[in-house]
Structure formats: C-alpha cells, structure tokens
XYZ file of N, CA and C in Angstrom:
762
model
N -2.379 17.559 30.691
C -2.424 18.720 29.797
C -2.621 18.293 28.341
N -1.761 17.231 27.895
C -1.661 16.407 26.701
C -3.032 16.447 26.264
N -4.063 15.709 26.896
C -4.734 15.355 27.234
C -6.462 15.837 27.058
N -6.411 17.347 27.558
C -7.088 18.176 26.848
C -7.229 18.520 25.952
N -5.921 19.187 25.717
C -5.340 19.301 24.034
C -5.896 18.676 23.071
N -5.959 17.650 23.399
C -5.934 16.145 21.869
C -7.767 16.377 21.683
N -8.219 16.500 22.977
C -9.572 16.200 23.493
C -10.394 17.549 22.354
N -9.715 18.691 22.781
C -9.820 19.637 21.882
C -9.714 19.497 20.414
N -8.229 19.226 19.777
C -8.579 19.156 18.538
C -8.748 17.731 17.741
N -9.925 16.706 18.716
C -10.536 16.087 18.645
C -11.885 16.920 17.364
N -12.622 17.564 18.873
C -13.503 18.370 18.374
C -13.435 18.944 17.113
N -11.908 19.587 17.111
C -12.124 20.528 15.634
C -12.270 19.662 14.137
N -11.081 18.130 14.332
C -11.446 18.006 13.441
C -12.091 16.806 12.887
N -13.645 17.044 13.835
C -14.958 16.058 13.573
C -15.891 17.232 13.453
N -15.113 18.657 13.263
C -16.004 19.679 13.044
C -16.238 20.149 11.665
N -14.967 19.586 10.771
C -14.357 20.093 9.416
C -14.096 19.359 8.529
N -13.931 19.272 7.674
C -12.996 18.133 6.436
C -11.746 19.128 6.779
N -11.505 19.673 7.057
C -9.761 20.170 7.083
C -9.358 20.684 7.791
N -8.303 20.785 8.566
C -7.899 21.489 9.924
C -5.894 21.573 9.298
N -5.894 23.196 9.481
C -4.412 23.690 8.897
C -3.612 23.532 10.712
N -2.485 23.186 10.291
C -1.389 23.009 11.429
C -1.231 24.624 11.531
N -1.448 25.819 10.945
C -1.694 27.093 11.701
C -2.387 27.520 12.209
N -3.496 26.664 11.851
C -4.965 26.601 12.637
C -5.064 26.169 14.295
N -4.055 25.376 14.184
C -3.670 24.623 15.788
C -2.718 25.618 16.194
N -1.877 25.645 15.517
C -0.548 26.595 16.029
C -1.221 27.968 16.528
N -2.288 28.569 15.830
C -2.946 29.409 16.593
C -4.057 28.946 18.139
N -4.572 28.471 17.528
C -5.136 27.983 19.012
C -4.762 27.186 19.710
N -3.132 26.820 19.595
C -2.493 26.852 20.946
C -1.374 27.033 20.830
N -0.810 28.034 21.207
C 0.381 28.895 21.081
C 1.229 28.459 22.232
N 0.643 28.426 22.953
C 1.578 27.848 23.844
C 2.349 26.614 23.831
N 2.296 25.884 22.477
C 2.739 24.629 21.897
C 3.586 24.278 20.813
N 4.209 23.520 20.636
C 5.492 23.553 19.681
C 4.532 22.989 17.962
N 5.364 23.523 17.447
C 4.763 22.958 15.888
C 4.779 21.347 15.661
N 6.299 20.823 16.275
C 6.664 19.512 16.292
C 5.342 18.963 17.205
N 5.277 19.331 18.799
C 4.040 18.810 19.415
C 2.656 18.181 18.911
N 2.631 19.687 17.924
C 0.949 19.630 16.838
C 1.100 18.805 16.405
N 1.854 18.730 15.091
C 2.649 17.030 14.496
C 2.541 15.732 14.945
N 2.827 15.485 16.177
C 2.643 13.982 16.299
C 1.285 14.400 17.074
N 0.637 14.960 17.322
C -0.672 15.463 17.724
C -1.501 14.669 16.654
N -1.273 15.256 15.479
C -2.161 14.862 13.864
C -1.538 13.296 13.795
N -0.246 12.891 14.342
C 0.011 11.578 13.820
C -0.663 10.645 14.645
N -0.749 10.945 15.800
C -1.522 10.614 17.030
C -3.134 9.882 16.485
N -3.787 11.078 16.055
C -5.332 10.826 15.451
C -5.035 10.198 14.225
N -3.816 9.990 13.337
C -3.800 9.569 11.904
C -3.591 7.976 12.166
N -3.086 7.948 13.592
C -2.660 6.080 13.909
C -4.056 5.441 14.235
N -4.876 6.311 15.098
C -6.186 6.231 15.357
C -7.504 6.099 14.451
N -7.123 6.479 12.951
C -7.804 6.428 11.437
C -8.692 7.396 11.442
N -8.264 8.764 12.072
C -9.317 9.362 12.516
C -8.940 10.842 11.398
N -8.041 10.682 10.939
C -7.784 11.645 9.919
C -6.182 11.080 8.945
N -6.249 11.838 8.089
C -5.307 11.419 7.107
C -4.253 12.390 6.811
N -3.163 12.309 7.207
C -2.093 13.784 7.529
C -1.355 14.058 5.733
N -1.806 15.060 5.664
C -1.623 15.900 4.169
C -0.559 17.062 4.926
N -0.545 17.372 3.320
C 1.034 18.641 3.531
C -0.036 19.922 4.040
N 0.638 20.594 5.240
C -0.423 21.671 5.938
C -0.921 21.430 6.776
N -1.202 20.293 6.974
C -2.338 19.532 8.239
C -3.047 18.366 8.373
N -4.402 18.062 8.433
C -5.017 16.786 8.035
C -6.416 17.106 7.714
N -6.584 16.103 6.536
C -7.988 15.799 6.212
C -8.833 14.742 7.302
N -9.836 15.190 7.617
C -10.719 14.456 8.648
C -11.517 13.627 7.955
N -11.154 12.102 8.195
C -11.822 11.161 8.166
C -13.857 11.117 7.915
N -14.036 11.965 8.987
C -15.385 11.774 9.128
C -16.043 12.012 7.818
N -15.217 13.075 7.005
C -15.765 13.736 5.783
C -15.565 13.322 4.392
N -14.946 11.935 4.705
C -14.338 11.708 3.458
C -14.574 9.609 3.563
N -14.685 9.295 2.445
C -15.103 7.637 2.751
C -13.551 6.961 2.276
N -12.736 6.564 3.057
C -11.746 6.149 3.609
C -11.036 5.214 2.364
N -11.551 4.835 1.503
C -11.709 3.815 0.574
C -12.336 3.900 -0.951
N -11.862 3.891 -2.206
C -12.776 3.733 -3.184
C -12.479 2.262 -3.515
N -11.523 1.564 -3.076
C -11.634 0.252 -3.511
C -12.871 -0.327 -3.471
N -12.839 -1.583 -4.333
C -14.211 -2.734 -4.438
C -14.320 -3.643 -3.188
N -15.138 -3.854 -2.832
C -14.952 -4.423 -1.268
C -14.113 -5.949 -1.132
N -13.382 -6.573 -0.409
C -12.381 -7.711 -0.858
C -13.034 -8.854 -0.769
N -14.550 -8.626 -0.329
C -14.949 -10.149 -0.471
C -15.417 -10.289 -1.751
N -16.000 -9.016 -2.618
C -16.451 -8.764 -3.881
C -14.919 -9.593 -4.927
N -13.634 -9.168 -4.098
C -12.578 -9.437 -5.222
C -11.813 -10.524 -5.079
N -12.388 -10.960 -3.958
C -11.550 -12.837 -3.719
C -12.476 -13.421 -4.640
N -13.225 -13.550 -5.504
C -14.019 -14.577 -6.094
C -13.582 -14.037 -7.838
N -13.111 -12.842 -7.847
C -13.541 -12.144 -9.515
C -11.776 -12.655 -9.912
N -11.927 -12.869 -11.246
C -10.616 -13.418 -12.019
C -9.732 -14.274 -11.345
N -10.491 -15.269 -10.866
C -9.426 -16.278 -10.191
C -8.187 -17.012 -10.987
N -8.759 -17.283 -12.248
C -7.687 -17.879 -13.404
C -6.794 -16.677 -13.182
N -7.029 -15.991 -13.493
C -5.886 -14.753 -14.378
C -4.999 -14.874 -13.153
N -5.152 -14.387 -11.944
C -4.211 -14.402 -10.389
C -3.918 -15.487 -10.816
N -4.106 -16.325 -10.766
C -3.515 -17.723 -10.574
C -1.988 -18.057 -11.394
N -2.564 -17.552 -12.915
C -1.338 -17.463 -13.787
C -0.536 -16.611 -13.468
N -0.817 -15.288 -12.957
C -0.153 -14.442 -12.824
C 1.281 -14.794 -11.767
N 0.321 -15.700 -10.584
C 0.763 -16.129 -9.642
C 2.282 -16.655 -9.989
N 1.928 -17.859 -10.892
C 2.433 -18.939 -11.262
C 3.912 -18.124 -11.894
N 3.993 -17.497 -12.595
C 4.696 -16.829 -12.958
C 5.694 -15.954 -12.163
N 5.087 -14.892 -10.951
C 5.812 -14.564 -9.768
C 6.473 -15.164 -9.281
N 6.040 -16.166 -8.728
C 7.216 -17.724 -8.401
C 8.609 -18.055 -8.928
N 8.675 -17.593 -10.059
C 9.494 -18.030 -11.054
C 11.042 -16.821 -10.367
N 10.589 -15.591 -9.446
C 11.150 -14.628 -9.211
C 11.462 -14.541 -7.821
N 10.964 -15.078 -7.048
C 11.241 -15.745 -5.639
C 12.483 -17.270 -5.204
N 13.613 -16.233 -4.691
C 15.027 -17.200 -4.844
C 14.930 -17.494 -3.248
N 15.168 -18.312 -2.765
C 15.832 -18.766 -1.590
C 16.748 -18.086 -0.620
N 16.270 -17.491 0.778
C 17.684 -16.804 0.944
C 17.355 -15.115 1.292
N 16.309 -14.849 0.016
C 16.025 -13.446 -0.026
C 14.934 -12.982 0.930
N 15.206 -11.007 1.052
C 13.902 -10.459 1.776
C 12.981 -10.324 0.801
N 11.881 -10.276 1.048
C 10.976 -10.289 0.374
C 9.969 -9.735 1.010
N 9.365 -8.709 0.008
C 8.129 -7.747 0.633
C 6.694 -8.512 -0.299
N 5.722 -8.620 0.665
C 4.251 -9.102 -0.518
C 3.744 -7.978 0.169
N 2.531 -7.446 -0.865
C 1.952 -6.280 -0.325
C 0.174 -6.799 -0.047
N -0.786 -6.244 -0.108
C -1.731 -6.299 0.257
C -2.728 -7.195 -0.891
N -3.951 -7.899 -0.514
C -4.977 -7.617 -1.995
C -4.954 -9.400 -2.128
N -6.284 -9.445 -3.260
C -6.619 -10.886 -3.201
C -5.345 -11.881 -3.884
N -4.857 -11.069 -5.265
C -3.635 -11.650 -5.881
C -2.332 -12.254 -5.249
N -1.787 -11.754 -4.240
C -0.792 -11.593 -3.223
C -1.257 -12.689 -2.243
N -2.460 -13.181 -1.825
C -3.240 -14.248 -1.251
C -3.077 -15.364 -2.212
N -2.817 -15.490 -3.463
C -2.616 -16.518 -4.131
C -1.557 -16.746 -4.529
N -0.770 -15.904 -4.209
C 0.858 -15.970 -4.106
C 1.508 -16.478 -3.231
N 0.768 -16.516 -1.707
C 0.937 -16.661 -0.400
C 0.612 -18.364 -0.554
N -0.531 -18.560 -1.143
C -0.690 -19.864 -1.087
C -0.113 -20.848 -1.380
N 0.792 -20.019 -2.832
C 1.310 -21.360 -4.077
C 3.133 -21.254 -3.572
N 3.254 -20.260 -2.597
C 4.466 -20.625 -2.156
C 5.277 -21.585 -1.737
N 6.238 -21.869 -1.966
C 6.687 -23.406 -1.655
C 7.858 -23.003 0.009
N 7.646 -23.957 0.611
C 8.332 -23.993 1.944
C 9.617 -23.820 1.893
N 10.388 -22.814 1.746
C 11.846 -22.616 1.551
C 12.598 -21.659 2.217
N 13.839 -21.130 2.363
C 14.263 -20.279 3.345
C 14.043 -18.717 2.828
N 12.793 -18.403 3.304
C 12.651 -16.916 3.553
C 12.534 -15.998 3.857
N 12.937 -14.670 4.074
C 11.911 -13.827 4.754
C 11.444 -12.761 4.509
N 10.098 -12.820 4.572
C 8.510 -12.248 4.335
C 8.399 -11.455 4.833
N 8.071 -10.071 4.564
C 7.592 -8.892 4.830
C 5.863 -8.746 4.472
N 4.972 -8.265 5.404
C 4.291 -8.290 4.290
C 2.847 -6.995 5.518
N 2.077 -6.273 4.589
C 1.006 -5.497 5.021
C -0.104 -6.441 5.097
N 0.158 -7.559 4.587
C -1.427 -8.584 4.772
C -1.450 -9.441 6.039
N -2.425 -8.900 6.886
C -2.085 -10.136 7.550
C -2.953 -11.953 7.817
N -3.837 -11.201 6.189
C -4.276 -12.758 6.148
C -3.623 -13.439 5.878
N -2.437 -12.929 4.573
C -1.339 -13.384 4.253
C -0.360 -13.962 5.040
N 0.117 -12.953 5.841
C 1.082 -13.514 7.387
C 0.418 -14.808 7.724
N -0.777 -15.070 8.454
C -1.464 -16.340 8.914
C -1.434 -17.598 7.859
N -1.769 -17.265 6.833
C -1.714 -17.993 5.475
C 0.105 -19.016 5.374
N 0.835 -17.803 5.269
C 2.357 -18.434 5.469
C 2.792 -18.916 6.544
N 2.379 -19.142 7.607
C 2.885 -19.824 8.714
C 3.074 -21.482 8.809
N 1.906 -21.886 7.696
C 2.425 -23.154 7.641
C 3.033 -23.520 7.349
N 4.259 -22.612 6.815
C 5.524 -23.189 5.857
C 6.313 -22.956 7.336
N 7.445 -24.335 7.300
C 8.154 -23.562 8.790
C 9.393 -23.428 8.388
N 9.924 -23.282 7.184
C 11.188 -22.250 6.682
C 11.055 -20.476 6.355
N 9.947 -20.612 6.398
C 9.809 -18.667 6.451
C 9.552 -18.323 7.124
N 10.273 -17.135 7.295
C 10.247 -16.349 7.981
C 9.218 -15.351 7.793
N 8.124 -14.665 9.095
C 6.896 -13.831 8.560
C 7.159 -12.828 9.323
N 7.452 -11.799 9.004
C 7.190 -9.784 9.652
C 6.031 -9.895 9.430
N 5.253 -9.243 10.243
C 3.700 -8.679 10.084
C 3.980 -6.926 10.393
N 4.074 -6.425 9.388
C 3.750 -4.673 9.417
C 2.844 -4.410 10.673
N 3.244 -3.694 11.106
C 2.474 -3.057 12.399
C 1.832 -1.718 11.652
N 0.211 -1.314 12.426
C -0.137 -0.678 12.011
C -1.623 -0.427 11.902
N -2.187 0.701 10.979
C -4.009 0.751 10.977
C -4.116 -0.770 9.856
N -5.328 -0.974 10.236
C -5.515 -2.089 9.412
C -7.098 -1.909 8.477
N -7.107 -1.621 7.504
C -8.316 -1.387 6.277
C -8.540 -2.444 6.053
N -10.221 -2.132 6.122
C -11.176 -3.315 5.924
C -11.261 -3.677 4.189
N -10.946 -2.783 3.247
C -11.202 -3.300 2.203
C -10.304 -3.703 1.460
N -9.196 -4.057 1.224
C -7.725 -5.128 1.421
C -7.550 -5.250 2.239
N -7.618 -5.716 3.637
C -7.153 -6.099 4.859
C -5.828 -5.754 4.581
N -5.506 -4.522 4.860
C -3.923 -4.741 4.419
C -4.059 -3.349 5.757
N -2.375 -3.166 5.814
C -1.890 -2.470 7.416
C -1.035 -1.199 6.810
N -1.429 -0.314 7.187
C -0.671 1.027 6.456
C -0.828 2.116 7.555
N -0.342 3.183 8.018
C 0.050 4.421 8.724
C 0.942 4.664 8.762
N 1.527 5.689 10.167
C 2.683 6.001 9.822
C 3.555 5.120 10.470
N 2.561 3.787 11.494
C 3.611 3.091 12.053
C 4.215 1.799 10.856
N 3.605 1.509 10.292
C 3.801 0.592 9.111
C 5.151 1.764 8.098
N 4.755 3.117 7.912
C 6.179 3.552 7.182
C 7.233 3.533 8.300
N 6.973 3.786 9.438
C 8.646 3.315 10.371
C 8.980 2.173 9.890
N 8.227 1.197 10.631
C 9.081 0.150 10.503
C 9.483 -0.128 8.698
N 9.391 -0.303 8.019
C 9.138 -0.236 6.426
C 10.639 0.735 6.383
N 10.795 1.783 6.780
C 12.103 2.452 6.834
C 13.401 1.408 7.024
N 13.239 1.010 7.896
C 13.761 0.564 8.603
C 14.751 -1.072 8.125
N 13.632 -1.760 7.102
C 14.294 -2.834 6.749
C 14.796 -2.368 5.167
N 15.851 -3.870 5.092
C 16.184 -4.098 4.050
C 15.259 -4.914 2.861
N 14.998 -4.607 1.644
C 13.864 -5.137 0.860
C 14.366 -5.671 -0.903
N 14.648 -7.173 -1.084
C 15.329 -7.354 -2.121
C 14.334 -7.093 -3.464
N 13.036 -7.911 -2.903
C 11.879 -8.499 -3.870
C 10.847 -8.195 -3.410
N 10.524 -7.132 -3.857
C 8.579 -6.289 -3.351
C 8.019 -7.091 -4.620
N 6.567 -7.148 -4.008
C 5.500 -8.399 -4.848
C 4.282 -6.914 -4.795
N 3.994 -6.450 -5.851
C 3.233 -5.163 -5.520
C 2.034 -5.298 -6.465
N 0.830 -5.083 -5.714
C -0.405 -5.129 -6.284
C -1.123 -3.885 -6.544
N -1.588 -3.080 -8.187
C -2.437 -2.044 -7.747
C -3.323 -2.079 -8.374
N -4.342 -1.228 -7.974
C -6.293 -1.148 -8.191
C -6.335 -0.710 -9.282
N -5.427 0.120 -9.817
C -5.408 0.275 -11.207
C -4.395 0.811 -11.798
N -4.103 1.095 -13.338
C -3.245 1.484 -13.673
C -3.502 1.999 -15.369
N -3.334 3.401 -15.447
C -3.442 3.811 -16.848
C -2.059 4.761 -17.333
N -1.480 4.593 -18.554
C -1.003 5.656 -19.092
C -0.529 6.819 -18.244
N -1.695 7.446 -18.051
C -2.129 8.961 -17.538
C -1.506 9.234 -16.095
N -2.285 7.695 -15.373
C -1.885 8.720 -13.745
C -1.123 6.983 -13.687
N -0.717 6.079 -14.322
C 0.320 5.382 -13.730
C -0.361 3.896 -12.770
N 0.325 3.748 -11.840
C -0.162 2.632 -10.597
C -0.897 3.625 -9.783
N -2.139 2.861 -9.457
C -2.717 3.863 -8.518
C -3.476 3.064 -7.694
N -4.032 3.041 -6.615
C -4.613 2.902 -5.370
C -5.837 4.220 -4.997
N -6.696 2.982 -4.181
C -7.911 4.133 -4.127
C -8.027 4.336 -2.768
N -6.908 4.210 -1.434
C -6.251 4.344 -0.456
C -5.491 5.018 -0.238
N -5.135 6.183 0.666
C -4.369 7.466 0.578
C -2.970 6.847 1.675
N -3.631 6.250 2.245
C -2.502 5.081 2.879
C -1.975 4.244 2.614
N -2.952 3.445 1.798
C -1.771 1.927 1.226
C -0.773 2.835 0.407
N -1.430 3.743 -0.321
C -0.291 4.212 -1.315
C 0.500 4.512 -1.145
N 0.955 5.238 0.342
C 2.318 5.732 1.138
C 2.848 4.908 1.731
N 2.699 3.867 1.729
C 3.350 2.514 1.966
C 3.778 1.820 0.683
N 2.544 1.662 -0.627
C 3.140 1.509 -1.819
C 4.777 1.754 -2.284
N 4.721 3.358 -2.216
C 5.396 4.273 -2.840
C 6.802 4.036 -1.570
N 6.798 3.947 -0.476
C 8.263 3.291 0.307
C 8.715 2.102 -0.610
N 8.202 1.302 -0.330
C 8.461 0.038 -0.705
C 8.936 0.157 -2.352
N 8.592 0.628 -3.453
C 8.794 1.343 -4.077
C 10.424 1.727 -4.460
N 10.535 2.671 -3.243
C 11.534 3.216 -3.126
C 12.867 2.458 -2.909
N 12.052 1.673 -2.032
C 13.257 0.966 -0.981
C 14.222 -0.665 -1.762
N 13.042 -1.306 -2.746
C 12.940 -2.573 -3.039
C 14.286 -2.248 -4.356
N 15.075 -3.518 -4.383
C 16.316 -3.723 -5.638
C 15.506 -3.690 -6.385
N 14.520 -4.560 -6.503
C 14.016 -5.569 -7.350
C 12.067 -5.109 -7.287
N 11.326 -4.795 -8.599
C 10.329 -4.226 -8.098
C 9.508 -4.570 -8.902
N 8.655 -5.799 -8.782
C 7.595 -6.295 -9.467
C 6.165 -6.368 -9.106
N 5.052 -6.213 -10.455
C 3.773 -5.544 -10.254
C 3.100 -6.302 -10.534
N 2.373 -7.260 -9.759
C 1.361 -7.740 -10.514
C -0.159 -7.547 -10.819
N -0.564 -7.702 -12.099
C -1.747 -6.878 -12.474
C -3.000 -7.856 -13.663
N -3.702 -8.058 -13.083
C -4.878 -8.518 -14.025
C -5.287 -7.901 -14.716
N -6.383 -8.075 -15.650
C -6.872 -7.424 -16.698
C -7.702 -6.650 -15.975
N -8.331 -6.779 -15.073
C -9.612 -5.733 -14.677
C -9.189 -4.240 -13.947
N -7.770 -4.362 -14.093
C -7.006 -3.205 -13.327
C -6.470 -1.891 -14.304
N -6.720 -2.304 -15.800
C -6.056 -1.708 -16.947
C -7.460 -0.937 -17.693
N -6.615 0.182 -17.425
C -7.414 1.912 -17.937
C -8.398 2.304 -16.855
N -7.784 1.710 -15.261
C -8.784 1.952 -14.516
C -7.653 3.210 -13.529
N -8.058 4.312 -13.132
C -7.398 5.395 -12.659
C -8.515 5.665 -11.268
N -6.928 5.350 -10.390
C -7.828 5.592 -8.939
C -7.108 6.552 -7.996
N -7.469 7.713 -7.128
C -6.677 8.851 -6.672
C -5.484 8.906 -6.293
N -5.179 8.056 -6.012
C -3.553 7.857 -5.698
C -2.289 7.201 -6.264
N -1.766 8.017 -7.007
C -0.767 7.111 -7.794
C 0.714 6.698 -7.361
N 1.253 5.823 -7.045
C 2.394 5.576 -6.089
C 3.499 4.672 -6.973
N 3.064 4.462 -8.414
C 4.907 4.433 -9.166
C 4.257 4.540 -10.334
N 5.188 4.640 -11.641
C 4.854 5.071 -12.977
C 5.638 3.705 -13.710
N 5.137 3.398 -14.821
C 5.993 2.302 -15.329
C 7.558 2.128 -14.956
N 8.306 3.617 -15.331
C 9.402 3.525 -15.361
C 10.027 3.387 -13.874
N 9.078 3.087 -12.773
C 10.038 3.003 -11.653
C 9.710 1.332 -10.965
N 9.587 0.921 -11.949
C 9.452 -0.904 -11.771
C 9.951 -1.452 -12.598
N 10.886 -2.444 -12.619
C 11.412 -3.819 -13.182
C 10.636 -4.502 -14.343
N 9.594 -5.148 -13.376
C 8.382 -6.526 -13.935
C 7.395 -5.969 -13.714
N 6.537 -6.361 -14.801
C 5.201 -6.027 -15.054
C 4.052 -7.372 -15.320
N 4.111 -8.177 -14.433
C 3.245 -9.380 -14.650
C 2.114 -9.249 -14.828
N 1.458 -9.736 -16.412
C 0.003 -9.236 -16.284
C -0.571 -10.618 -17.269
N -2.251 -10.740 -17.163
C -2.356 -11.870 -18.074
C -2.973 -11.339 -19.691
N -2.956 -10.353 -19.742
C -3.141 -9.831 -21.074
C -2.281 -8.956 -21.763
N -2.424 -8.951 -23.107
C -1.282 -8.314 -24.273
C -2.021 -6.833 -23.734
N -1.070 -5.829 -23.844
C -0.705 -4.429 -23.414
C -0.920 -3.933 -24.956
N -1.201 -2.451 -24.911
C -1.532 -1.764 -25.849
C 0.048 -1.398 -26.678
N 0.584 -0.763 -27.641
C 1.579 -0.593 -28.360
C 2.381 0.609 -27.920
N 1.679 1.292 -27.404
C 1.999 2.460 -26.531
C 2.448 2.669 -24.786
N 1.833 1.571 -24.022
C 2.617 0.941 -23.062
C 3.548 -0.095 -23.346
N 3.724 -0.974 -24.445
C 4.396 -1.725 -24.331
C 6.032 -0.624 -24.797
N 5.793 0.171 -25.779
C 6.880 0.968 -26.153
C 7.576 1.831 -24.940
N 6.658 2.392 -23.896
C 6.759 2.972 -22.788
C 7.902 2.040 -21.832
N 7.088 1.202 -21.996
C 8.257 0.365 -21.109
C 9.044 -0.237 -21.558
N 9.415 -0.825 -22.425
C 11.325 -0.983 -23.421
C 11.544 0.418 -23.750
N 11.092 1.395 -23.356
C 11.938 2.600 -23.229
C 12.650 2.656 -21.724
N 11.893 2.149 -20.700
C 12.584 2.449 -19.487
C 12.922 1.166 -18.838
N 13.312 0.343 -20.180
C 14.034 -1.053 -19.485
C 13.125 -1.733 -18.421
N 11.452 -1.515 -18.432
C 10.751 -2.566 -17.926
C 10.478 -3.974 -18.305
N 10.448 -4.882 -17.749
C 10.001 -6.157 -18.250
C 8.863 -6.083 -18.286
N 7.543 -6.783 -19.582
C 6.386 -6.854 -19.131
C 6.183 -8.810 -19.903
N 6.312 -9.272 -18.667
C 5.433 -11.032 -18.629
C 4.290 -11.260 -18.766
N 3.203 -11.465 -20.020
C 2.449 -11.878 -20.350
C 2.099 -13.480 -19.602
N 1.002 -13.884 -18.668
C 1.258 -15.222 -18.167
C 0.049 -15.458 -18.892
C-alpha cells in the first residue's frame, strides 16, 4: 500500500517545484499527517526534494547547490587555509569531542592534525579517510545524503544522529559571510546541519578566508554573535570588528 502511495507522490512532486502537505493530506485522506511526513522525509533522504515548513520543494526544479564546484576550491587560497589552519590547531586539546564540518579548509585541518587522543565528528568524508592514519583518533562519519560540491553529508539522517551526540569543539566553515545576512551557505542542507552543530557545540569556531567576506549566499545558519572564534587571514572592517567585541567574539587574524 506504502508503496503506491510514495509511487504516487513521486509523480506529483517531479510534476511541481512545490507540493503542500494539504495537498497530500487531500489526496489521501485516508492517511495520517505524521505518515505524509516521513513520506516527504522518505524522498528528502533520497535528494529528491528538500522538506520546507508546509511541505517540500522538489529538487527537479531547483539546482541543489550555488556553491563553486570543490575541485575549483581545493586549489584557490591555499596559503590563507593553511594559516588559518595553523592557527585552529592552537584550539584542539587532547581528550575532547570535536566536530570538523565540511569544505576544502577543514581538509587542511584534517591534514595538519597531529596524532593524539580524539574524537572526530565530522560531515566530510574525505576528511574521515584523511584521519585514519592517525591511530589515536577516533573518526564518526555522519551518516547521510552526500553533496557533490563539498563532499560533505547532510539530511535528516545526519541531524539525528548530530542530535544525539555530545560536541565540545565545532571547526565550522562558511561560503560566505556579510554584515547583512551573517554565515551563510549556498546549501539548504549543509546549513541545517550548520545551524545544529551551532546549537549544540560549547565551543564554536569559524574559519574563514578572504574570498568568503561580503559574499551572501541563501542560507544563513549563525550570526557573529552566536560564535566564539572567528579565524580569518585578513583585517575585518571597523564595523564587524566592533560587532563582535560587542558580543564577546574572538576574531584571530592568522
């Protein structure tokens, strides 16, 4: 019966950019609201739509991604990551959980890590493979959809588990960040994984190159004031820097 169902509002929504959960609830009444729900979470694990408040946006209609493609961004500002890197390190204790999130920066973080007792959380799983040669850490690999343009792992099975743990030291990377709309991501998913982690982490540091500043991308998932550290390799304008010694942010120039 399941089965049909799904098969059905398969159809509808490769028919639409939008399909309302009253839209289902009407055409099939004979079905629970909760049912519809993991119905949409069902196709959202599948990358086949993206579950919004009301219902879901359909994939087919929409390009999944505004990020720069990651082979384009493993080669661009290698110095700057590097320092940036170098500096993150300095914030990684022995002992602790630790979340790294997605993206080329976080790959050079992964690298310059030193073999010590940890354990690693992380949405990358080039990253995961990357850390295995250390054999004092410990590596979680996020379960989950996996995007081609950060190889990084986000749905709703990546926010379970993500619920679920304890998180001392999130290592958080975003596509851009202005004033206006904040940290932002051009991923409607990484960002709801962003924004947990976010939530969840003591300790909540950002690291950010120069090519990421006054750049505003649809999804914004923290604002200065809900992060710690601000690792970046260039001097900040007078107006973010005031922004943040207003809300007791650190910002590390490397």
């Amino acid at each position: 019966m399941y089965k049909a169902r799904r098969e059905e509002i398969k159809e509808i929504i490769q028919s639409k950019p939008f399909v309302t959960l009253s839209e289902l609830e009407e055409k099939f009444p004979q079905v629970s609201s909760m049912t519809l729900r993991r119905d949409i979470e069902y196709f959202e694990n599948l990358g086949e739509v993206i579950k919004v408040r009301g219902g879901a946006r359909s994939m087919k209609f929409i390009k999944n991604s505004l990020e720069d493609s990651y082979e384009f961004r493993i080669t661009e500002n290698i110095e700057a990551k590097h320092k940036i890197c170098e500096k993150a390190l300095e914030f990684i204790e022995s002992g602790r959980s630790i979340f790294l999130d997605s993206g080329t920066t976080v790959m050079a973080l992964a690298d310059m890590l030193k073999d010590e007792h940890l354990i690693i959380t992380t949405t990358a799983p080039n990253a995961a493979i990357k850390l295995l040669k250390n054999k004092n850490i410990i590596v979680n690999l996020v379960g989950g959809m996996v995007g081609r343009d950060n190889i990084s792992i986000s749905g709703t099975q990546a926010i379970d588990y993500l619920k679920a743990i304890n998180i001392d030291t999130a290592f958080i990377v975003p596509s851009g960040f202005s004033l206006q709309s904040g940290f932002t991501s051009g991923n409607y998913n990484e960002c709801e994984v962003k924004k947990l982690v976010v939530s969840k982490a003591r300790k909540k540091i950002v690291l950010m190159d120069d090519k990421k500043l006054d750049r505003s991308l649809p999804y914004t998932f923290a604002d200065i004031q809900n992060i710690d550290i601000l690792i970046t390799n260039m001097r900040l304008s007078d107006e973010i820097t005031i922004l943040a010694n207003k809300n007791n942010t650190q910002i590390i120039i490397a």
